[in-house]
């Protein structure tokens, strides 16, 4: 009975044991982040500045504040030591989780994290520094928008062979990598599974078990021709025709002098009856044996490894990226051995903020849309008023021009009547005649 109680107590202790949190960073303590995150001073690199920000739209500014890239066209190189370094994940799960918001409408730049061993010098962090795992979104142009999952195995960086498309909008998104002790993995985006599988199948960790025999040679009697010339096919008697012939319509020029110009020959043209080189038609080869392949033998380079998941000596997490356009905000970085704990953290942080952030984003977009609409209407009103003013000025100028023309005509008429001597004399003569009759 005592043994049963002890066994149950041990089981309860295992079930209820707290998760191991190697690092949890939410940048909630203000400028204190700069004492934990060390800026690289690697020679030859101009690193961009980082600062705390919740961005232009957010659910709760205090909770949604993260580490933001602040300068365009810069490398970013900062790292922080894990609160509890990972000595070994043997028999354990490893979870890497963080959020990133590309508020700047990113077109080319990284948004991933790297996990580094204790050999890293934080002040000398750079792109070629050895790392254990690289995980997160990377965007370069409209086609290259992927989630990287890269493992360093025996000194080689191994890329995931499957494609996982990352999010490329302006909202915050949560990325989660789960590596389990049964050599399986899972990638989650926004707390929902996007990809999963076996480590051995989806990365080239191991050499193939078999390899083509390098000493094998193709047998001399191996027939790898799928078709043969038909032995019964005979070339037609009229097949042979010259490729070119003299132009039958050409005529010797009238001024051609054989003594001076030599013997005249007509120009040549393509022969319409020319058929090219004759080849017999092809028939199936009854003895065809297919493409020869060497025999497969055991690959001497192959070895079994049932601990592909195993990670040893992880001491730092780092942001080691390049961005053309800055503005990405990293937040809620979590490294733990408990995927259920990671899911709950995601619910408490990301899922709580995501809905409110989306609403704020939609409100911001609506305000900007109305502003653009008001600006468009004001611009169109100004253009219409300017056009009306131009038309009114044209009408005034037309009226003034017509008035001036009428005035000139009347003035010209009055002048003619006063200055014509003959007409004036005739008028005076009529007046005298009228006086005499009276």
GROMACS .gro file of C-alpha atoms in nm:
model
  438
    1UNK     CA    1   0.000   0.000   0.000
    2UNK     CA    2   0.285   0.237   0.088
    3UNK     CA    3   0.450   0.159  -0.243
    4UNK     CA    4   0.126   0.238  -0.430
    5UNK     CA    5   0.092   0.572  -0.252
    6UNK     CA    6   0.455   0.653  -0.330
    7UNK     CA    7   0.410   0.562  -0.695
    8UNK     CA    8   0.096   0.772  -0.725
    9UNK     CA    9   0.270   1.063  -0.553
   10UNK     CA   10   0.560   1.040  -0.796
   11UNK     CA   11   0.321   1.030  -1.091
   12UNK     CA   12   0.131   1.329  -0.957
   13UNK     CA   13   0.458   1.517  -0.914
   14UNK     CA   14   0.551   1.451  -1.278
   15UNK     CA   15   0.208   1.551  -1.407
   16UNK     CA   16   0.188   1.866  -1.199
   17UNK     CA   17   0.552   1.972  -1.237
   18UNK     CA   18   0.602   2.327  -1.350
   19UNK     CA   19   0.728   2.385  -1.703
   20UNK     CA   20   1.087   2.489  -1.752
   21UNK     CA   21   1.092   2.842  -1.886
   22UNK     CA   22   1.431   2.910  -2.038
   23UNK     CA   23   1.331   3.263  -2.135
   24UNK     CA   24   1.020   3.478  -2.128
   25UNK     CA   25   1.058   3.831  -2.262
   26UNK     CA   26   0.764   4.069  -2.296
   27UNK     CA   27   0.953   4.403  -2.266
   28UNK     CA   28   0.712   4.506  -1.989
   29UNK     CA   29   0.972   4.675  -1.771
   30UNK     CA   30   1.046   4.970  -1.996
   31UNK     CA   31   1.402   5.071  -2.074
   32UNK     CA   32   1.541   4.787  -1.863
   33UNK     CA   33   1.537   4.577  -2.180
   34UNK     CA   34   1.863   4.744  -2.288
   35UNK     CA   35   2.043   4.590  -1.990
   36UNK     CA   36   1.943   4.240  -2.105
   37UNK     CA   37   1.980   4.277  -2.481
   38UNK     CA   38   2.336   4.338  -2.597
   39UNK     CA   39   2.403   4.532  -2.916
   40UNK     CA   40   2.654   4.376  -3.154
   41UNK     CA   41   2.958   4.582  -3.244
   42UNK     CA   42   3.081   4.354  -3.520
   43UNK     CA   43   3.335   4.535  -3.736
   44UNK     CA   44   3.220   4.639  -4.082
   45UNK     CA   45   2.848   4.640  -4.006
   46UNK     CA   46   2.626   4.944  -3.952
   47UNK     CA   47   2.358   4.824  -3.713
   48UNK     CA   48   2.017   4.987  -3.686
   49UNK     CA   49   1.871   5.122  -3.365
   50UNK     CA   50   1.590   4.952  -3.176
   51UNK     CA   51   1.339   5.096  -2.932
   52UNK     CA   52   1.020   5.013  -2.748
   53UNK     CA   53   0.689   5.073  -2.926
   54UNK     CA   54   0.339   4.933  -2.951
   55UNK     CA   55   0.306   5.075  -3.300
   56UNK     CA   56   0.037   5.292  -3.453
   57UNK     CA   57  -0.247   5.058  -3.357
   58UNK     CA   58  -0.275   4.819  -3.065
   59UNK     CA   59  -0.515   4.664  -2.813
   60UNK     CA   60  -0.336   4.758  -2.492
   61UNK     CA   61  -0.030   4.980  -2.529
   62UNK     CA   62   0.142   4.853  -2.213
   63UNK     CA   63   0.090   4.486  -2.299
   64UNK     CA   64   0.153   4.522  -2.672
   65UNK     CA   65   0.479   4.716  -2.647
   66UNK     CA   66   0.770   4.531  -2.803
   67UNK     CA   67   1.114   4.585  -2.955
   68UNK     CA   68   1.087   4.781  -3.280
   69UNK     CA   69   1.338   4.825  -3.564
   70UNK     CA   70   1.379   5.201  -3.622
   71UNK     CA   71   1.613   5.262  -3.917
   72UNK     CA   72   1.574   5.171  -4.284
   73UNK     CA   73   1.833   4.972  -4.478
   74UNK     CA   74   2.015   4.840  -4.172
   75UNK     CA   75   2.141   4.520  -4.016
   76UNK     CA   76   2.006   4.447  -3.670
   77UNK     CA   77   2.212   4.245  -3.428
   78UNK     CA   78   2.109   4.210  -3.063
   79UNK     CA   79   2.101   3.913  -2.830
   80UNK     CA   80   1.996   3.827  -2.477
   81UNK     CA   81   2.108   3.549  -2.247
   82UNK     CA   82   1.848   3.288  -2.155
   83UNK     CA   83   1.732   3.311  -1.795
   84UNK     CA   84   1.794   2.936  -1.772
   85UNK     CA   85   2.039   2.811  -2.037
   86UNK     CA   86   1.948   2.491  -2.221
   87UNK     CA   87   2.203   2.230  -2.128
   88UNK     CA   88   2.022   1.941  -2.297
   89UNK     CA   89   1.674   1.868  -2.431
   90UNK     CA   90   1.718   1.492  -2.403
   91UNK     CA   91   1.377   1.336  -2.342
   92UNK     CA   92   1.214   1.681  -2.353
   93UNK     CA   93   1.019   1.905  -2.585
   94UNK     CA   94   1.163   2.235  -2.701
   95UNK     CA   95   0.925   2.523  -2.783
   96UNK     CA   96   1.032   2.852  -2.943
   97UNK     CA   97   0.753   3.111  -2.963
   98UNK     CA   98   0.737   3.482  -3.037
   99UNK     CA   99   0.525   3.745  -3.211
  100UNK     CA  100   0.624   3.995  -3.478
  101UNK     CA  101   0.426   4.276  -3.640
  102UNK     CA  102   0.539   4.415  -3.976
  103UNK     CA  103   0.356   4.746  -3.942
  104UNK     CA  104   0.567   4.904  -4.216
  105UNK     CA  105   0.421   4.688  -4.498
  106UNK     CA  106   0.754   4.506  -4.521
  107UNK     CA  107   0.876   4.421  -4.871
  108UNK     CA  108   1.223   4.286  -4.795
  109UNK     CA  109   1.352   4.189  -4.454
  110UNK     CA  110   1.378   3.925  -4.186
  111UNK     CA  111   1.152   3.872  -3.888
  112UNK     CA  112   1.308   3.560  -3.737
  113UNK     CA  113   1.499   3.467  -3.422
  114UNK     CA  114   1.815   3.263  -3.375
  115UNK     CA  115   1.918   3.047  -3.080
  116UNK     CA  116   2.294   3.058  -3.013
  117UNK     CA  117   2.535   2.840  -2.812
  118UNK     CA  118   2.748   2.962  -2.524
  119UNK     CA  119   3.038   3.019  -2.763
  120UNK     CA  120   2.868   3.333  -2.898
  121UNK     CA  121   3.028   3.665  -2.814
  122UNK     CA  122   2.721   3.894  -2.798
  123UNK     CA  123   2.920   4.203  -2.897
  124UNK     CA  124   3.044   4.021  -3.208
  125UNK     CA  125   2.711   3.883  -3.329
  126UNK     CA  126   2.695   3.870  -3.711
  127UNK     CA  127   2.538   3.674  -3.994
  128UNK     CA  128   2.804   3.401  -4.000
  129UNK     CA  129   2.800   3.337  -3.625
  130UNK     CA  130   2.716   2.967  -3.563
  131UNK     CA  131   2.366   2.907  -3.428
  132UNK     CA  132   2.156   2.611  -3.316
  133UNK     CA  133   1.815   2.702  -3.461
  134UNK     CA  134   1.683   2.979  -3.685
  135UNK     CA  135   1.306   3.021  -3.685
  136UNK     CA  136   1.057   3.274  -3.812
  137UNK     CA  137   0.930   3.469  -4.113
  138UNK     CA  138   1.149   3.605  -4.390
  139UNK     CA  139   1.018   3.824  -4.674
  140UNK     CA  140   1.191   3.934  -4.993
  141UNK     CA  141   0.961   4.034  -5.276
  142UNK     CA  142   0.615   3.898  -5.356
  143UNK     CA  143   0.723   3.536  -5.409
  144UNK     CA  144   0.973   3.476  -5.125
  145UNK     CA  145   0.752   3.494  -4.815
  146UNK     CA  146   0.837   3.192  -4.607
  147UNK     CA  147   0.879   3.068  -4.252
  148UNK     CA  148   1.236   2.950  -4.197
  149UNK     CA  149   1.306   2.649  -3.979
  150UNK     CA  150   1.679   2.581  -3.994
  151UNK     CA  151   1.866   2.335  -3.770
  152UNK     CA  152   2.241   2.323  -3.733
  153UNK     CA  153   2.341   1.957  -3.737
  154UNK     CA  154   2.704   1.851  -3.717
  155UNK     CA  155   2.817   2.193  -3.840
  156UNK     CA  156   2.573   2.217  -4.132
  157UNK     CA  157   2.269   2.446  -4.152
  158UNK     CA  158   1.978   2.235  -4.277
  159UNK     CA  159   1.674   2.401  -4.438
  160UNK     CA  160   1.320   2.270  -4.412
  161UNK     CA  161   1.225   2.097  -4.737
  162UNK     CA  162   0.858   2.192  -4.706
  163UNK     CA  163   0.721   2.538  -4.782
  164UNK     CA  164   0.547   2.733  -4.505
  165UNK     CA  165   0.409   3.070  -4.615
  166UNK     CA  166   0.437   3.345  -4.357
  167UNK     CA  167   0.191   3.626  -4.287
  168UNK     CA  168   0.270   3.951  -4.468
  169UNK     CA  169   0.003   4.196  -4.350
  170UNK     CA  170   0.043   4.477  -4.093
  171UNK     CA  171  -0.098   4.287  -3.796
  172UNK     CA  172   0.081   4.101  -3.516
  173UNK     CA  173   0.129   3.728  -3.579
  174UNK     CA  174   0.250   3.455  -3.347
  175UNK     CA  175   0.504   3.194  -3.462
  176UNK     CA  176   0.560   2.871  -3.266
  177UNK     CA  177   0.810   2.592  -3.329
  178UNK     CA  178   0.768   2.266  -3.133
  179UNK     CA  179   1.045   2.001  -3.147
  180UNK     CA  180   0.948   1.681  -2.967
  181UNK     CA  181   1.159   1.401  -2.824
  182UNK     CA  182   0.998   1.150  -3.063
  183UNK     CA  183   1.175   1.328  -3.352
  184UNK     CA  184   0.863   1.503  -3.476
  185UNK     CA  185   0.796   1.873  -3.508
  186UNK     CA  186   0.512   2.119  -3.548
  187UNK     CA  187   0.498   2.479  -3.671
  188UNK     CA  188   0.208   2.691  -3.554
  189UNK     CA  189   0.104   3.038  -3.674
  190UNK     CA  190  -0.137   3.235  -3.458
  191UNK     CA  191  -0.168   2.930  -3.232
  192UNK     CA  192  -0.291   2.713  -3.520
  193UNK     CA  193  -0.099   2.426  -3.680
  194UNK     CA  194   0.048   2.510  -4.021
  195UNK     CA  195   0.293   2.223  -4.075
  196UNK     CA  196   0.416   1.910  -3.901
  197UNK     CA  197   0.605   1.591  -3.971
  198UNK     CA  198   0.915   1.388  -3.896
  199UNK     CA  199   1.254   1.551  -3.862
  200UNK     CA  200   1.431   1.281  -4.064
  201UNK     CA  201   1.190   1.319  -4.357
  202UNK     CA  202   1.166   1.698  -4.376
  203UNK     CA  203   1.535   1.784  -4.329
  204UNK     CA  204   1.846   1.621  -4.471
  205UNK     CA  205   1.990   1.528  -4.133
  206UNK     CA  206   2.118   1.187  -4.241
  207UNK     CA  207   2.285   1.038  -4.544
  208UNK     CA  208   2.064   0.794  -4.739
  209UNK     CA  209   2.080   0.435  -4.620
  210UNK     CA  210   2.170   0.314  -4.970
  211UNK     CA  211   2.381   0.463  -5.247
  212UNK     CA  212   2.449   0.364  -5.612
  213UNK     CA  213   2.743   0.122  -5.643
  214UNK     CA  214   3.031   0.340  -5.769
  215UNK     CA  215   3.206   0.032  -5.920
  216UNK     CA  216   2.905  -0.082  -6.123
  217UNK     CA  217   2.924  -0.044  -6.503
  218UNK     CA  218   2.661  -0.085  -6.770
  219UNK     CA  219   2.679  -0.430  -6.943
  220UNK     CA  220   2.790  -0.415  -7.305
  221UNK     CA  221   2.481  -0.602  -7.422
  222UNK     CA  222   2.241  -0.373  -7.234
  223UNK     CA  223   1.989  -0.236  -7.485
  224UNK     CA  224   1.866   0.109  -7.375
  225UNK     CA  225   1.725   0.222  -7.712
  226UNK     CA  226   1.344   0.235  -7.699
  227UNK     CA  227   1.311   0.261  -8.081
  228UNK     CA  228   1.479   0.111  -8.389
  229UNK     CA  229   1.492   0.191  -8.759
  230UNK     CA  230   1.227  -0.002  -8.949
  231UNK     CA  231   1.427  -0.250  -9.165
  232UNK     CA  232   1.140  -0.274  -9.413
  233UNK     CA  233   1.122   0.099  -9.475
  234UNK     CA  234   1.287   0.188  -9.809
  235UNK     CA  235   1.389   0.529  -9.937
  236UNK     CA  236   1.169   0.641 -10.232
  237UNK     CA  237   1.345   0.660 -10.569
  238UNK     CA  238   1.261   1.027 -10.617
  239UNK     CA  239   1.379   1.127 -10.271
  240UNK     CA  240   1.718   1.264 -10.371
  241UNK     CA  241   1.670   1.622 -10.484
  242UNK     CA  242   1.912   1.915 -10.476
  243UNK     CA  243   1.857   2.171 -10.202
  244UNK     CA  244   1.870   2.462 -10.453
  245UNK     CA  245   1.796   2.497 -10.825
  246UNK     CA  246   1.851   2.771 -11.090
  247UNK     CA  247   1.565   3.019 -11.097
  248UNK     CA  248   1.355   2.915 -11.400
  249UNK     CA  249   1.205   3.265 -11.428
  250UNK     CA  250   1.537   3.446 -11.436
  251UNK     CA  251   1.640   3.605 -11.767
  252UNK     CA  252   1.976   3.720 -11.890
  253UNK     CA  253   1.996   4.101 -11.874
  254UNK     CA  254   1.984   4.273 -12.215
  255UNK     CA  255   2.307   4.462 -12.146
  256UNK     CA  256   2.498   4.153 -12.034
  257UNK     CA  257   2.828   4.121 -12.223
  258UNK     CA  258   2.972   3.769 -12.207
  259UNK     CA  259   3.315   3.896 -12.308
  260UNK     CA  260   3.314   4.162 -12.036
  261UNK     CA  261   3.094   4.005 -11.770
  262UNK     CA  262   3.167   3.638 -11.823
  263UNK     CA  263   2.922   3.359 -11.889
  264UNK     CA  264   2.581   3.449 -11.741
  265UNK     CA  265   2.429   3.206 -11.491
  266UNK     CA  266   2.080   3.239 -11.343
  267UNK     CA  267   2.053   3.291 -10.965
  268UNK     CA  268   1.959   2.988 -10.750
  269UNK     CA  269   1.645   2.950 -10.537
  270UNK     CA  270   1.525   2.693 -10.279
  271UNK     CA  271   1.412   2.371 -10.440
  272UNK     CA  272   1.045   2.310 -10.344
  273UNK     CA  273   1.099   1.936 -10.404
  274UNK     CA  274   1.393   1.910 -10.163
  275UNK     CA  275   1.306   1.672  -9.875
  276UNK     CA  276   1.625   1.671  -9.673
  277UNK     CA  277   1.810   1.370  -9.542
  278UNK     CA  278   1.605   1.052  -9.560
  279UNK     CA  279   1.559   0.856  -9.240
  280UNK     CA  280   1.367   0.531  -9.202
  281UNK     CA  281   1.066   0.545  -8.974
  282UNK     CA  282   1.102   0.428  -8.613
  283UNK     CA  283   0.946   0.122  -8.459
  284UNK     CA  284   0.937  -0.008  -8.099
  285UNK     CA  285   1.246  -0.200  -7.991
  286UNK     CA  286   1.133  -0.540  -7.867
  287UNK     CA  287   1.462  -0.585  -7.678
  288UNK     CA  288   1.449  -0.251  -7.496
  289UNK     CA  289   1.559  -0.297  -7.134
  290UNK     CA  290   1.502   0.054  -7.004
  291UNK     CA  291   1.747   0.304  -6.863
  292UNK     CA  292   2.034   0.126  -6.690
  293UNK     CA  293   2.086   0.210  -6.324
  294UNK     CA  294   2.365   0.084  -6.102
  295UNK     CA  295   2.280  -0.147  -5.817
  296UNK     CA  296   2.223   0.006  -5.475
  297UNK     CA  297   2.458  -0.083  -5.194
  298UNK     CA  298   2.473   0.009  -4.826
  299UNK     CA  299   2.592   0.367  -4.786
  300UNK     CA  300   2.913   0.360  -4.581
  301UNK     CA  301   2.844   0.721  -4.470
  302UNK     CA  302   2.503   0.637  -4.325
  303UNK     CA  303   2.456   0.611  -3.952
  304UNK     CA  304   2.144   0.602  -3.740
  305UNK     CA  305   2.057   0.884  -3.505
  306UNK     CA  306   1.744   0.847  -3.296
  307UNK     CA  307   1.806   1.183  -3.125
  308UNK     CA  308   1.780   1.428  -3.412
  309UNK     CA  309   1.564   1.647  -3.189
  310UNK     CA  310   1.836   1.678  -2.926
  311UNK     CA  311   1.969   2.027  -2.858
  312UNK     CA  312   2.260   2.098  -2.629
  313UNK     CA  313   2.414   2.422  -2.511
  314UNK     CA  314   2.167   2.698  -2.601
  315UNK     CA  315   2.254   3.015  -2.410
  316UNK     CA  316   2.137   3.312  -2.617
  317UNK     CA  317   1.844   3.423  -2.829
  318UNK     CA  318   1.914   3.685  -3.092
  319UNK     CA  319   1.765   3.909  -3.360
  320UNK     CA  320   2.012   3.889  -3.647
  321UNK     CA  321   1.838   4.031  -3.955
  322UNK     CA  322   1.854   4.281  -4.241
  323UNK     CA  323   1.564   4.510  -4.327
  324UNK     CA  324   1.517   4.749  -4.618
  325UNK     CA  325   1.220   4.915  -4.450
  326UNK     CA  326   1.215   4.926  -4.071
  327UNK     CA  327   0.916   4.905  -3.837
  328UNK     CA  328   0.891   4.540  -3.725
  329UNK     CA  329   0.793   4.488  -3.360
  330UNK     CA  330   0.912   4.173  -3.176
  331UNK     CA  331   0.732   4.070  -2.857
  332UNK     CA  332   0.633   3.784  -2.624
  333UNK     CA  333   0.945   3.575  -2.678
  334UNK     CA  334   0.909   3.241  -2.502
  335UNK     CA  335   1.145   2.942  -2.489
  336UNK     CA  336   1.018   2.650  -2.281
  337UNK     CA  337   0.990   2.272  -2.263
  338UNK     CA  338   0.609   2.264  -2.235
  339UNK     CA  339   0.394   2.311  -2.543
  340UNK     CA  340   0.070   2.329  -2.340
  341UNK     CA  341   0.220   2.612  -2.137
  342UNK     CA  342   0.317   2.787  -2.462
  343UNK     CA  343  -0.038   2.754  -2.594
  344UNK     CA  344  -0.178   2.904  -2.276
  345UNK     CA  345   0.068   3.192  -2.294
  346UNK     CA  346  -0.043   3.249  -2.653
  347UNK     CA  347  -0.405   3.266  -2.541
  348UNK     CA  348  -0.324   3.509  -2.261
  349UNK     CA  349  -0.112   3.738  -2.477
  350UNK     CA  350  -0.157   3.707  -2.852
  351UNK     CA  351  -0.518   3.593  -2.870
  352UNK     CA  352  -0.626   3.855  -2.617
  353UNK     CA  353  -0.455   4.134  -2.811
  354UNK     CA  354  -0.516   4.020  -3.169
  355UNK     CA  355  -0.888   4.093  -3.181
  356UNK     CA  356  -0.855   4.438  -3.026
  357UNK     CA  357  -0.557   4.520  -3.247
  358UNK     CA  358  -0.750   4.425  -3.559
  359UNK     CA  359  -1.040   4.649  -3.457
  360UNK     CA  360  -0.801   4.941  -3.398
  361UNK     CA  361  -0.641   4.874  -3.734
  362UNK     CA  362  -0.978   4.879  -3.907
  363UNK     CA  363  -1.067   5.205  -3.728
  364UNK     CA  364  -0.736   5.358  -3.838
  365UNK     CA  365  -0.792   5.240  -4.196
  366UNK     CA  366  -1.142   5.387  -4.196
  367UNK     CA  367  -1.015   5.722  -4.069
  368UNK     CA  368  -0.748   5.726  -4.338
  369UNK     CA  369  -1.003   5.624  -4.601
  370UNK     CA  370  -1.235   5.908  -4.501
  371UNK     CA  371  -0.943   6.150  -4.498
  372UNK     CA  372  -0.845   6.045  -4.849
  373UNK     CA  373  -1.208   6.072  -4.960
  374UNK     CA  374  -1.241   6.422  -4.809
  375UNK     CA  375  -0.916   6.528  -4.973
  376UNK     CA  376  -1.037   6.392  -5.305
  377UNK     CA  377  -1.368   6.577  -5.278
  378UNK     CA  378  -1.193   6.901  -5.176
  379UNK     CA  379  -0.952   6.867  -5.466
  380UNK     CA  380  -1.237   6.805  -5.711
  381UNK     CA  381  -1.429   7.105  -5.569
  382UNK     CA  382  -1.125   7.329  -5.612
  383UNK     CA  383  -1.079   7.207  -5.967
  384UNK     CA  384  -1.450   7.266  -6.044
  385UNK     CA  385  -1.438   7.619  -5.893
  386UNK     CA  386  -1.125   7.703  -6.089
  387UNK     CA  387  -1.287   7.576  -6.407
  388UNK     CA  388  -1.602   7.787  -6.337
  389UNK     CA  389  -1.386   8.097  -6.277
  390UNK     CA  390  -1.209   8.039  -6.607
  391UNK     CA  391  -1.543   8.009  -6.792
  392UNK     CA  392  -1.676   8.332  -6.627
  393UNK     CA  393  -1.364   8.522  -6.726
  394UNK     CA  394  -1.403   8.397  -7.084
  395UNK     CA  395  -1.768   8.519  -7.091
  396UNK     CA  396  -1.672   8.868  -6.961
  397UNK     CA  397  -1.397   8.897  -7.218
  398UNK     CA  398  -1.643   8.798  -7.494
  399UNK     CA  399  -1.898   9.063  -7.376
  400UNK     CA  400  -1.636   9.335  -7.359
  401UNK     CA  401  -1.511   9.243  -7.702
  402UNK     CA  402  -1.863   9.260  -7.853
  403UNK     CA  403  -1.934   9.595  -7.685
  404UNK     CA  404  -1.611   9.739  -7.816
  405UNK     CA  405  -1.690   9.624  -8.169
  406UNK     CA  406  -2.040   9.788  -8.160
  407UNK     CA  407  -1.893  10.111  -8.027
  408UNK     CA  408  -1.636  10.117  -8.303
  409UNK     CA  409  -1.904  10.063  -8.567
  410UNK     CA  410  -2.124  10.347  -8.432
  411UNK     CA  411  -1.828  10.577  -8.397
  412UNK     CA  412  -1.717  10.500  -8.745
  413UNK     CA  413  -2.069  10.572  -8.882
  414UNK     CA  414  -2.095  10.907  -8.702
  415UNK     CA  415  -1.760  11.016  -8.829
  416UNK     CA  416  -1.844  10.935  -9.188
  417UNK     CA  417  -2.164  11.143  -9.176
  418UNK     CA  418  -1.989  11.450  -9.031
  419UNK     CA  419  -1.687  11.445  -9.253
  420UNK     CA  420  -1.837  11.363  -9.603
  421UNK     CA  421  -1.840  11.705  -9.793
  422UNK     CA  422  -2.072  11.601 -10.077
  423UNK     CA  423  -2.333  11.458  -9.844
  424UNK     CA  424  -2.319  11.767  -9.623
  425UNK     CA  425  -2.359  11.998  -9.930
  426UNK     CA  426  -2.660  11.800 -10.049
  427UNK     CA  427  -2.827  11.829  -9.711
  428UNK     CA  428  -2.771  12.203  -9.701
  429UNK     CA  429  -2.913  12.244 -10.057
  430UNK     CA  430  -3.232  12.062  -9.958
  431UNK     CA  431  -3.271  12.286  -9.656
  432UNK     CA  432  -3.239  12.601  -9.876
  433UNK     CA  433  -3.498  12.470 -10.121
  434UNK     CA  434  -3.741  12.405  -9.837
  435UNK     CA  435  -3.693  12.760  -9.709
  436UNK     CA  436  -3.762  12.912 -10.055
  437UNK     CA  437  -4.086  12.713 -10.091
  438UNK     CA  438  -4.201  12.841  -9.756
   0.00000   0.00000   0.00000
